[in-house]
GROMACS .gro file of C-alpha atoms in nm:
model
  276
    1MET     CA    1   0.000   0.000   0.000
    2LYS     CA    2   0.111   0.357  -0.068
    3PHE     CA    3   0.042   0.627   0.189
    4VAL     CA    4   0.083   0.999   0.127
    5ARG     CA    5   0.037   1.333   0.299
    6PHE     CA    6  -0.099   1.616   0.087
    7GLY     CA    7  -0.169   1.986   0.128
    8GLU     CA    8   0.018   2.299   0.227
    9PRO     CA    9   0.329   2.274   0.448
   10GLY     CA   10   0.228   2.221   0.808
   11SER     CA   11  -0.132   2.142   0.717
   12GLU     CA   12  -0.095   1.813   0.532
   13LYS     CA   13  -0.375   1.558   0.536
   14PRO     CA   14  -0.326   1.180   0.523
   15GLY     CA   15  -0.404   0.998   0.200
   16MET     CA   16  -0.366   0.673   0.010
   17LEU     CA   17  -0.318   0.581  -0.352
   18ASP     CA   18  -0.565   0.338  -0.501
   19ALA     CA   19  -0.468   0.068  -0.752
   20ASP     CA   20  -0.492   0.321  -1.038
   21GLY     CA   21  -0.262   0.567  -0.862
   22THR     CA   22  -0.547   0.803  -0.777
   23LEU     CA   23  -0.513   1.003  -0.456
   24ARG     CA   24  -0.773   0.928  -0.188
   25ASP     CA   25  -0.844   1.121   0.135
   26LEU     CA   26  -0.765   0.916   0.447
   27SER     CA   27  -0.841   1.192   0.700
   28GLY     CA   28  -1.173   1.033   0.796
   29VAL     CA   29  -0.985   0.723   0.915
   30VAL     CA   30  -0.667   0.860   1.080
   31ASP     CA   31  -0.555   1.210   1.171
   32ASP     CA   32  -0.206   1.172   1.022
   33ILE     CA   33   0.052   0.925   0.893
   34ALA     CA   34   0.256   0.964   1.209
   35GLY     CA   35   0.324   0.829   1.555
   36ASP     CA   36   0.142   0.519   1.668
   37VAL     CA   37  -0.059   0.507   1.342
   38LEU     CA   38   0.259   0.377   1.177
   39ALA     CA   39   0.244   0.056   1.382
   40ASN     CA   40  -0.101  -0.023   1.248
   41LEU     CA   41  -0.148   0.145   0.912
   42PRO     CA   42  -0.505   0.117   0.779
   43GLN     CA   43  -0.575  -0.197   0.580
   44LEU     CA   44  -0.869  -0.107   0.360
   45ASP     CA   45  -0.988  -0.073   0.004
   46ALA     CA   46  -0.869   0.271  -0.103
   47THR     CA   47  -1.162   0.303  -0.347
   48SER     CA   48  -1.390   0.335  -0.044
   49LEU     CA   49  -1.224   0.667   0.040
   50PRO     CA   50  -1.315   1.009  -0.105
   51LEU     CA   51  -1.130   1.119  -0.418
   52VAL     CA   52  -0.895   1.415  -0.381
   53GLU     CA   53  -0.968   1.669  -0.650
   54GLY     CA   54  -0.703   1.862  -0.841
   55ASN     CA   55  -0.330   1.823  -0.805
   56PRO     CA   56  -0.239   1.914  -0.448
   57ARG     CA   57   0.115   1.947  -0.321
   58LEU     CA   58   0.259   1.626  -0.176
   59GLY     CA   59   0.429   1.667   0.159
   60PRO     CA   60   0.670   1.427   0.328
   61PRO     CA   61   0.475   1.101   0.364
   62VAL     CA   62   0.542   1.072   0.738
   63GLY     CA   63   0.468   1.342   0.993
   64ARG     CA   64   0.615   1.436   1.329
   65VAL     CA   65   0.953   1.280   1.255
   66GLY     CA   66   1.146   1.245   1.580
   67LYS     CA   67   1.488   1.152   1.441
   68PHE     CA   68   1.630   1.183   1.091
   69ILE     CA   69   1.933   0.955   1.089
   70GLY     CA   70   2.185   0.924   0.806
   71ILE     CA   71   2.426   0.641   0.725
   72GLY     CA   72   2.746   0.745   0.549
   73LEU     CA   73   2.960   0.563   0.293
   74ASN     CA   74   2.725   0.266   0.277
   75TYR     CA   75   2.795   0.180  -0.088
   76LYS     CA   76   3.139   0.044  -0.176
   77ASP     CA   77   3.166   0.235  -0.504
   78HIS     CA   78   3.058   0.561  -0.339
   79ALA     CA   79   3.331   0.524  -0.078
   80GLU     CA   80   3.581   0.466  -0.359
   81GLU     CA   81   3.477   0.781  -0.546
   82ALA     CA   82   3.511   0.978  -0.222
   83GLY     CA   83   3.861   0.837  -0.174
   84LEU     CA   84   3.768   0.691   0.166
   85ARG     CA   85   3.804   0.348   0.322
   86LEU     CA   86   3.502   0.126   0.370
   87PRO     CA   87   3.374   0.165   0.725
   88ARG     CA   88   3.406  -0.129   0.966
   89GLU     CA   89   3.080  -0.022   1.130
   90PRO     CA   90   2.801   0.202   1.000
   91ILE     CA   91   2.887   0.572   0.996
   92VAL     CA   92   2.599   0.748   1.170
   93PHE     CA   93   2.509   1.117   1.149
   94MET     CA   94   2.198   1.322   1.212
   95LYS     CA   95   2.002   1.552   0.984
   96ALA     CA   96   1.795   1.817   1.163
   97THR     CA   97   1.425   1.744   1.121
   98SER     CA   98   1.379   2.109   1.020
   99CYS     CA   99   1.542   2.019   0.686
  100ILE     CA  100   1.254   1.788   0.589
  101SER     CA  101   1.047   1.893   0.287
  102GLY     CA  102   0.812   1.742   0.033
  103PRO     CA  103   0.938   1.538  -0.264
  104ASN     CA  104   0.881   1.813  -0.517
  105ASP     CA  105   0.941   2.122  -0.303
  106PRO     CA  106   1.228   2.352  -0.409
  107VAL     CA  107   1.574   2.288  -0.268
  108ILE     CA  108   1.705   2.623  -0.151
  109LEU     CA  109   2.081   2.670  -0.135
  110PRO     CA  110   2.188   2.854   0.182
  111ARG     CA  111   2.380   3.179   0.170
  112ASN     CA  112   2.749   3.129   0.093
  113SER     CA  113   2.691   2.774  -0.030
  114VAL     CA  114   2.929   2.677  -0.309
  115LYS     CA  115   2.944   2.297  -0.270
  116SER     CA  116   2.588   2.168  -0.235
  117ASP     CA  117   2.549   1.813  -0.362
  118TRP     CA  118   2.283   1.549  -0.431
  119GLU     CA  119   2.238   1.198  -0.288
  120VAL     CA  120   1.953   0.963  -0.378
  121GLU     CA  121   1.891   0.726  -0.087
  122LEU     CA  122   1.653   0.459   0.033
  123GLY     CA  123   1.460   0.588   0.333
  124VAL     CA  124   1.337   0.356   0.608
  125VAL     CA  125   1.049   0.466   0.832
  126ILE     CA  126   1.029   0.298   1.171
  127GLY     CA  127   0.682   0.176   1.269
  128LYS     CA  128   0.718   0.072   1.633
  129HIS     CA  129   0.954   0.112   1.925
  130ALA     CA  130   1.280  -0.075   1.864
  131LYS     CA  131   1.545  -0.137   2.129
  132TYR     CA  132   1.812  -0.412   2.119
  133VAL     CA  133   1.654  -0.562   1.809
  134SER     CA  134   1.820  -0.861   1.645
  135GLU     CA  135   1.910  -0.840   1.280
  136ALA     CA  136   1.686  -1.140   1.213
  137HIS     CA  137   1.380  -0.948   1.336
  138ALA     CA  138   1.481  -0.592   1.245
  139LEU     CA  139   1.257  -0.558   0.939
  140ASP     CA  140   0.953  -0.635   1.156
  141TYR     CA  141   0.992  -0.281   1.293
  142VAL     CA  142   0.963  -0.108   0.955
  143ALA     CA  143   0.642   0.077   0.867
  144GLY     CA  144   0.755   0.139   0.512
  145TYR     CA  145   1.011   0.275   0.269
  146CYS     CA  146   1.048   0.596   0.072
  147VAL     CA  147   1.282   0.802  -0.144
  148VAL     CA  148   1.515   1.048   0.031
  149ASN     CA  149   1.740   1.311  -0.123
  150ASP     CA  150   2.018   1.358   0.133
  151VAL     CA  151   2.121   1.700   0.001
  152SER     CA  152   2.462   1.789   0.144
  153GLU     CA  153   2.670   2.107   0.156
  154ARG     CA  154   3.019   1.960   0.130
  155GLU     CA  155   3.210   2.266   0.254
  156PHE     CA  156   2.989   2.288   0.562
  157GLN     CA  157   3.016   1.911   0.604
  158ALA     CA  158   3.389   1.851   0.563
  159GLU     CA  159   3.582   2.178   0.564
  160ARG     CA  160   3.438   2.374   0.855
  161SER     CA  161   3.536   2.132   1.134
  162GLY     CA  162   3.304   1.937   1.361
  163GLN     CA  163   3.048   1.684   1.249
  164TRP     CA  164   2.875   1.613   0.917
  165THR     CA  165   2.545   1.739   1.060
  166LYS     CA  166   2.631   2.098   0.967
  167GLY     CA  167   2.634   2.018   0.596
  168LYS     CA  168   2.334   1.786   0.610
  169SER     CA  169   2.078   1.998   0.793
  170CYS     CA  170   2.024   2.314   0.589
  171ASP     CA  171   1.659   2.406   0.535
  172THR     CA  172   1.503   2.200   0.248
  173PHE     CA  173   1.799   1.955   0.244
  174GLY     CA  174   1.578   1.657   0.330
  175PRO     CA  175   1.313   1.592   0.061
  176ILE     CA  176   1.118   1.276   0.151
  177GLY     CA  177   0.854   1.093  -0.053
  178PRO     CA  178   0.641   1.094  -0.257
  179TRP     CA  179   0.495   0.788  -0.085
  180LEU     CA  180   0.542   0.567   0.215
  181VAL     CA  181   0.530   0.217   0.064
  182THR     CA  182   0.455  -0.074   0.295
  183PRO     CA  183   0.707  -0.361   0.309
  184ASP     CA  184   0.469  -0.616   0.156
  185GLU     CA  185   0.456  -0.409  -0.162
  186VAL     CA  186   0.830  -0.336  -0.174
  187GLY     CA  187   0.944  -0.698  -0.171
  188ASP     CA  188   1.321  -0.748  -0.142
  189VAL     CA  189   1.447  -0.417  -0.006
  190GLN     CA  190   1.804  -0.524  -0.086
  191ASN     CA  191   1.732  -0.541  -0.457
  192LEU     CA  192   1.595  -0.199  -0.556
  193ALA     CA  193   1.730   0.021  -0.836
  194LEU     CA  194   1.813   0.385  -0.754
  195SER     CA  195   1.882   0.675  -0.991
  196LEU     CA  196   1.926   1.052  -0.999
  197ASN     CA  197   1.929   1.286  -1.298
  198LEU     CA  198   2.056   1.643  -1.293
  199ASN     CA  199   1.915   1.865  -1.568
  200GLY     CA  200   1.817   1.554  -1.761
  201LYS     CA  201   2.161   1.390  -1.739
  202ARG     CA  202   2.206   1.068  -1.543
  203MET     CA  203   2.438   1.118  -1.247
  204GLN     CA  204   2.364   0.828  -1.013
  205THR     CA  205   2.274   0.470  -1.094
  206GLY     CA  206   2.283   0.200  -0.831
  207THR     CA  207   2.112  -0.081  -0.647
  208THR     CA  208   2.051  -0.145  -0.281
  209ALA     CA  209   2.217  -0.483  -0.337
  210ALA     CA  210   2.548  -0.293  -0.322
  211MET     CA  211   2.499  -0.171   0.034
  212VAL     CA  212   2.787  -0.239   0.270
  213PHE     CA  213   2.544  -0.276   0.562
  214SER     CA  214   2.193  -0.404   0.494
  215VAL     CA  215   1.877  -0.232   0.614
  216ALA     CA  216   1.828  -0.504   0.876
  217HIS     CA  217   2.185  -0.463   1.001
  218ILE     CA  218   2.147  -0.084   1.024
  219ILE     CA  219   1.824  -0.104   1.227
  220SER     CA  220   1.973  -0.362   1.464
  221TYR     CA  221   2.295  -0.162   1.500
  222LEU     CA  222   2.116   0.164   1.576
  223SER     CA  223   1.878  -0.002   1.822
  224ASP     CA  224   2.175  -0.112   2.032
  225MET     CA  225   2.269   0.253   2.081
  226MET     CA  226   1.938   0.440   2.090
  227SER     CA  227   1.568   0.366   2.096
  228LEU     CA  228   1.405   0.397   1.756
  229HIS     CA  229   1.053   0.535   1.767
  230PRO     CA  230   0.758   0.535   1.527
  231GLY     CA  231   0.822   0.796   1.260
  232ASP     CA  232   1.200   0.797   1.286
  233VAL     CA  233   1.352   0.808   0.937
  234ILE     CA  234   1.681   0.645   0.838
  235ALA     CA  235   1.855   0.745   0.513
  236THR     CA  236   2.067   0.442   0.427
  237GLY     CA  237   2.342   0.579   0.205
  238THR     CA  238   2.393   0.671  -0.159
  239PRO     CA  239   2.541   0.501  -0.468
  240PRO     CA  240   2.821   0.661  -0.672
  241GLY     CA  241   2.776   0.965  -0.893
  242VAL     CA  242   2.766   1.253  -0.648
  243GLY     CA  243   2.915   1.587  -0.747
  244MET     CA  244   3.209   1.578  -0.509
  245GLY     CA  245   3.326   1.252  -0.666
  246MET     CA  246   3.354   1.394  -1.018
  247ASP     CA  247   3.661   1.531  -1.192
  248PRO     CA  248   3.616   1.822  -1.213
  249LYS     CA  249   3.378   1.842  -0.919
  250LEU     CA  250   3.024   1.954  -0.992
  251PHE     CA  251   2.788   2.118  -0.746
  252LEU     CA  252   2.432   2.248  -0.748
  253LYS     CA  253   2.342   2.596  -0.866
  254ALA     CA  254   2.021   2.795  -0.889
  255GLY     CA  255   1.809   2.676  -1.181
  256ASP     CA  256   1.917   2.312  -1.166
  257ILE     CA  257   1.654   2.036  -1.170
  258MET     CA  258   1.707   1.713  -0.975
  259GLU     CA  259   1.497   1.405  -1.057
  260LEU     CA  260   1.524   1.099  -0.831
  261GLU     CA  261   1.368   0.756  -0.847
  262ILE     CA  262   1.378   0.430  -0.654
  263GLU     CA  263   1.217   0.120  -0.798
  264GLY     CA  264   0.862   0.087  -0.664
  265LEU     CA  265   0.894   0.391  -0.436
  266GLY     CA  266   0.817   0.671  -0.680
  267GLN     CA  267   0.989   0.981  -0.810
  268GLN     CA  268   1.100   1.318  -0.680
  269ARG     CA  269   1.164   1.640  -0.874
  270GLN     CA  270   1.324   1.947  -0.719
  271HIS     CA  271   1.399   2.288  -0.861
  272VAL     CA  272   1.714   2.435  -0.705
  273MET     CA  273   1.693   2.795  -0.586
  274GLN     CA  274   1.929   3.034  -0.409
  275ASP     CA  275   1.838   3.177  -0.071
  276ALA     CA  276   1.825   3.556  -0.061
   0.00000   0.00000   0.00000
C-alpha cells in the first residue's frame, strides 16, 4: 500500500493511492501518517475513500519525525569515489528534522553555499519502538520505505570542522517521498534500483544490493545505541555519482533540476533555488 500526505506545508492531510494511482483522502480514518498510526497502518480498500480533486502538493509522507538519521559511505563504489576506506561499522550522522520537505518542493541553497550536492537514498520509516533488536527481526519494525534526497553542503560538512550534521541539515535539504510504501509491496528491499538525474543527465545509478550494511543490520545496530521510535527516518546511504566525486567536481546551482527515483517507491523532482 502507498500512503501519502498532501496539502500545504504544516497542514498536510493523510491519504492513500488506489490501484490506479489516484489520490484518496484518508483523513476520515486517521488524523495523520505519524506516531502510533505507523504501527497499524489502515488496511482497507482505497476506493472506499473520497477522491482528492485537483493536483495538491505532496508533503513528506510521514509526519512528526522524531529523528532523521543518516548512514554514510554505505555503498562500496561511493566510498571509492570519495577516496575513503570502507567503514568497519556504520557511519551514523543526524540531519535536523527542520530540513525535511516534500518530494517536489524547491531545494534552496543557503547563503554562501558553493558545494551543495545530491544523494539519492533509500529511506526507512520505523513503525514501532525498537530497542536491542536482532538483525533477524529488524525488518519487523519497519512501517515502510520511501525516497530520500540527502542534500549535502560539502564545505559545511567537511571543511568547517566538527560533524557532518552541519552540511546535512540546511533548510530544504531533506526531501522525503512521494509515498510511504509498505514492506509487503516493496518486496526485497536489498534489490531496488536507484537513480538521480541532474538537468536531464544521469548522475547516479545504483542498487541497494550494493549496500555495505543491509537495512536489517542498520536497524539492529542503531537499536543497540538508541531507541528507535515510530516515525524515525533512516537514510541508508547513496550510490556513486555525487558531485564531489567527479573530476572536475560539480555542485548544485540555482536553476538546476534534480529528478530521483527508486524502484517501486516513486519519483521526486526538485527545482534548485538560491536563498536571498
